[in-house]
Amino acid sequence: MLKILLLLERIVTACRRSPIVDTYTVLTLRADVLKLRVHLVDGSFIEVFHNIATGKSAFALIAAESRIYGKDKDNAKMGWHVHPAENPETHKPCDPVSFEESLAEVEALRFRSPQDG
């Protein structure tokens, strides 16, 4: 349970520091599973999932009831992969990512104008 609680603490800290996060809701908190919904200020949300037993992790940006971007790790299939914004149904291998990194990517994707750099 300690690993899950430490992960939750990291996610909560990142949410509190982020200007794009409105609130978050813990949906599942068990010894080996954590699932949250991180609500963003534009009405979209990030579905966060981690299962210690299987090693599965997922960060999915949801808007209008559809995944529009995400990164996840599935040990049974292809490891870490991205569902790119231009075609979120596809899978492209990617480097591992933390929640904090995923949140920064969502901020760049949804909240920064091109002139922000």
Coordinates of C-alpha atoms in Angstrom, one line a residue:
M1 CA 0.0 0.0 0.0
L2 CA 2.9 2.3 0.7
K3 CA 3.9 2.5 -3.0
I4 CA 0.4 3.4 -4.1
L5 CA 0.2 6.1 -1.3
L6 CA 3.5 7.6 -2.4
L7 CA 2.3 7.6 -6.0
L8 CA -0.9 9.3 -5.0
E9 CA 1.0 11.9 -3.0
R10 CA 3.2 12.7 -6.0
I11 CA 0.1 13.1 -8.2
V12 CA -1.7 15.3 -5.7
T13 CA 1.4 17.5 -5.4
A14 CA 1.6 17.9 -9.2
C15 CA -2.1 18.7 -9.4
R16 CA -1.8 21.4 -6.7
R17 CA 1.1 23.0 -8.5
S18 CA -0.5 23.0 -11.9
P19 CA -2.4 26.0 -13.3
I20 CA -4.5 23.7 -15.6
V21 CA -5.8 21.4 -12.9
D22 CA -9.2 22.3 -11.3
T23 CA -9.6 19.3 -9.0
Y24 CA -9.1 15.6 -8.8
T25 CA -11.2 12.6 -7.7
V26 CA -9.8 9.3 -6.4
L27 CA -11.9 6.6 -8.0
T28 CA -10.0 3.5 -6.7
L29 CA -7.4 3.2 -4.0
R30 CA -6.3 -0.3 -3.1
A31 CA -3.0 -1.8 -2.0
D32 CA -1.9 -2.4 -5.6
V33 CA -4.3 -0.2 -7.7
L34 CA -4.8 3.5 -8.0
K35 CA -7.3 5.2 -10.4
L36 CA -7.9 8.9 -10.4
R37 CA -9.7 11.5 -12.6
V38 CA -7.8 14.8 -12.8
H39 CA -10.3 17.5 -13.9
L40 CA -8.8 20.3 -16.0
V41 CA -10.0 23.9 -16.1
D42 CA -11.2 23.5 -19.7
G43 CA -13.6 20.7 -18.8
S44 CA -11.5 17.9 -20.1
F45 CA -9.8 15.4 -17.7
I46 CA -6.9 13.0 -17.4
E47 CA -7.8 9.4 -16.4
V48 CA -4.9 8.1 -14.4
F49 CA -4.4 4.4 -13.7
H50 CA -1.6 2.3 -12.1
N51 CA -1.6 -1.3 -11.2
I52 CA 1.5 -2.5 -9.2
A53 CA 0.8 -6.2 -9.7
T54 CA 0.6 -6.0 -13.5
G55 CA 2.9 -3.0 -14.1
K56 CA 0.2 -1.3 -16.1
S57 CA 0.2 2.5 -16.1
A58 CA -2.1 4.8 -18.1
F59 CA -2.6 8.6 -18.6
A60 CA -5.4 9.3 -20.9
L61 CA -6.6 12.8 -21.8
I62 CA -10.4 12.7 -22.3
A63 CA -12.6 15.4 -23.9
A64 CA -16.1 15.0 -25.1
E65 CA -16.2 11.4 -23.9
S66 CA -13.2 10.4 -26.1
R67 CA -9.5 9.8 -25.6
I68 CA -7.8 12.6 -27.5
Y69 CA -4.2 11.8 -26.3
G70 CA -2.5 9.5 -23.9
K71 CA 0.5 7.4 -22.9
D72 CA 0.3 4.0 -21.3
K73 CA 2.3 1.0 -20.5
D74 CA 1.0 -2.5 -21.1
N75 CA 3.6 -5.2 -20.3
A76 CA 1.6 -7.9 -22.2
K77 CA 1.7 -6.1 -25.5
M78 CA 4.2 -3.3 -26.3
G79 CA 5.4 -1.6 -23.2
W80 CA 5.2 2.2 -23.1
H81 CA 3.4 3.8 -26.0
V82 CA 1.7 7.0 -27.0
H83 CA -1.7 7.6 -28.5
P84 CA -0.9 10.8 -30.4
A85 CA -3.3 13.7 -30.6
E86 CA -3.5 13.6 -34.4
N87 CA -4.7 9.9 -34.2
P88 CA -5.3 8.7 -30.7
E89 CA -6.4 5.2 -31.8
T90 CA -2.9 4.4 -32.9
H91 CA 0.0 3.1 -30.8
K92 CA 3.5 4.4 -31.2
P93 CA 6.3 3.2 -28.9
C94 CA 7.6 5.9 -26.5
D95 CA 9.9 6.4 -23.5
P96 CA 8.5 5.9 -20.0
V97 CA 6.7 8.9 -18.6
S98 CA 5.7 10.0 -15.1
F99 CA 2.4 11.6 -14.3
E100 CA 4.2 15.0 -13.9
E101 CA 5.7 14.6 -17.4
S102 CA 2.3 13.6 -18.8
L103 CA 0.6 16.6 -17.2
A104 CA 3.3 18.9 -18.7
E105 CA 2.6 17.4 -22.1
V106 CA -1.1 17.9 -21.7
E107 CA -0.5 21.5 -20.7
A108 CA 1.6 22.1 -23.8
L109 CA -0.9 20.3 -26.0
R110 CA -4.1 22.0 -24.7
F111 CA -3.2 25.2 -23.0
R112 CA -0.2 26.8 -24.7
S113 CA -0.5 28.9 -27.8
P114 CA 2.2 28.4 -30.5
Q115 CA 3.7 31.8 -29.7
D116 CA 4.3 30.7 -26.0
G117 CA 7.1 28.5 -27.4

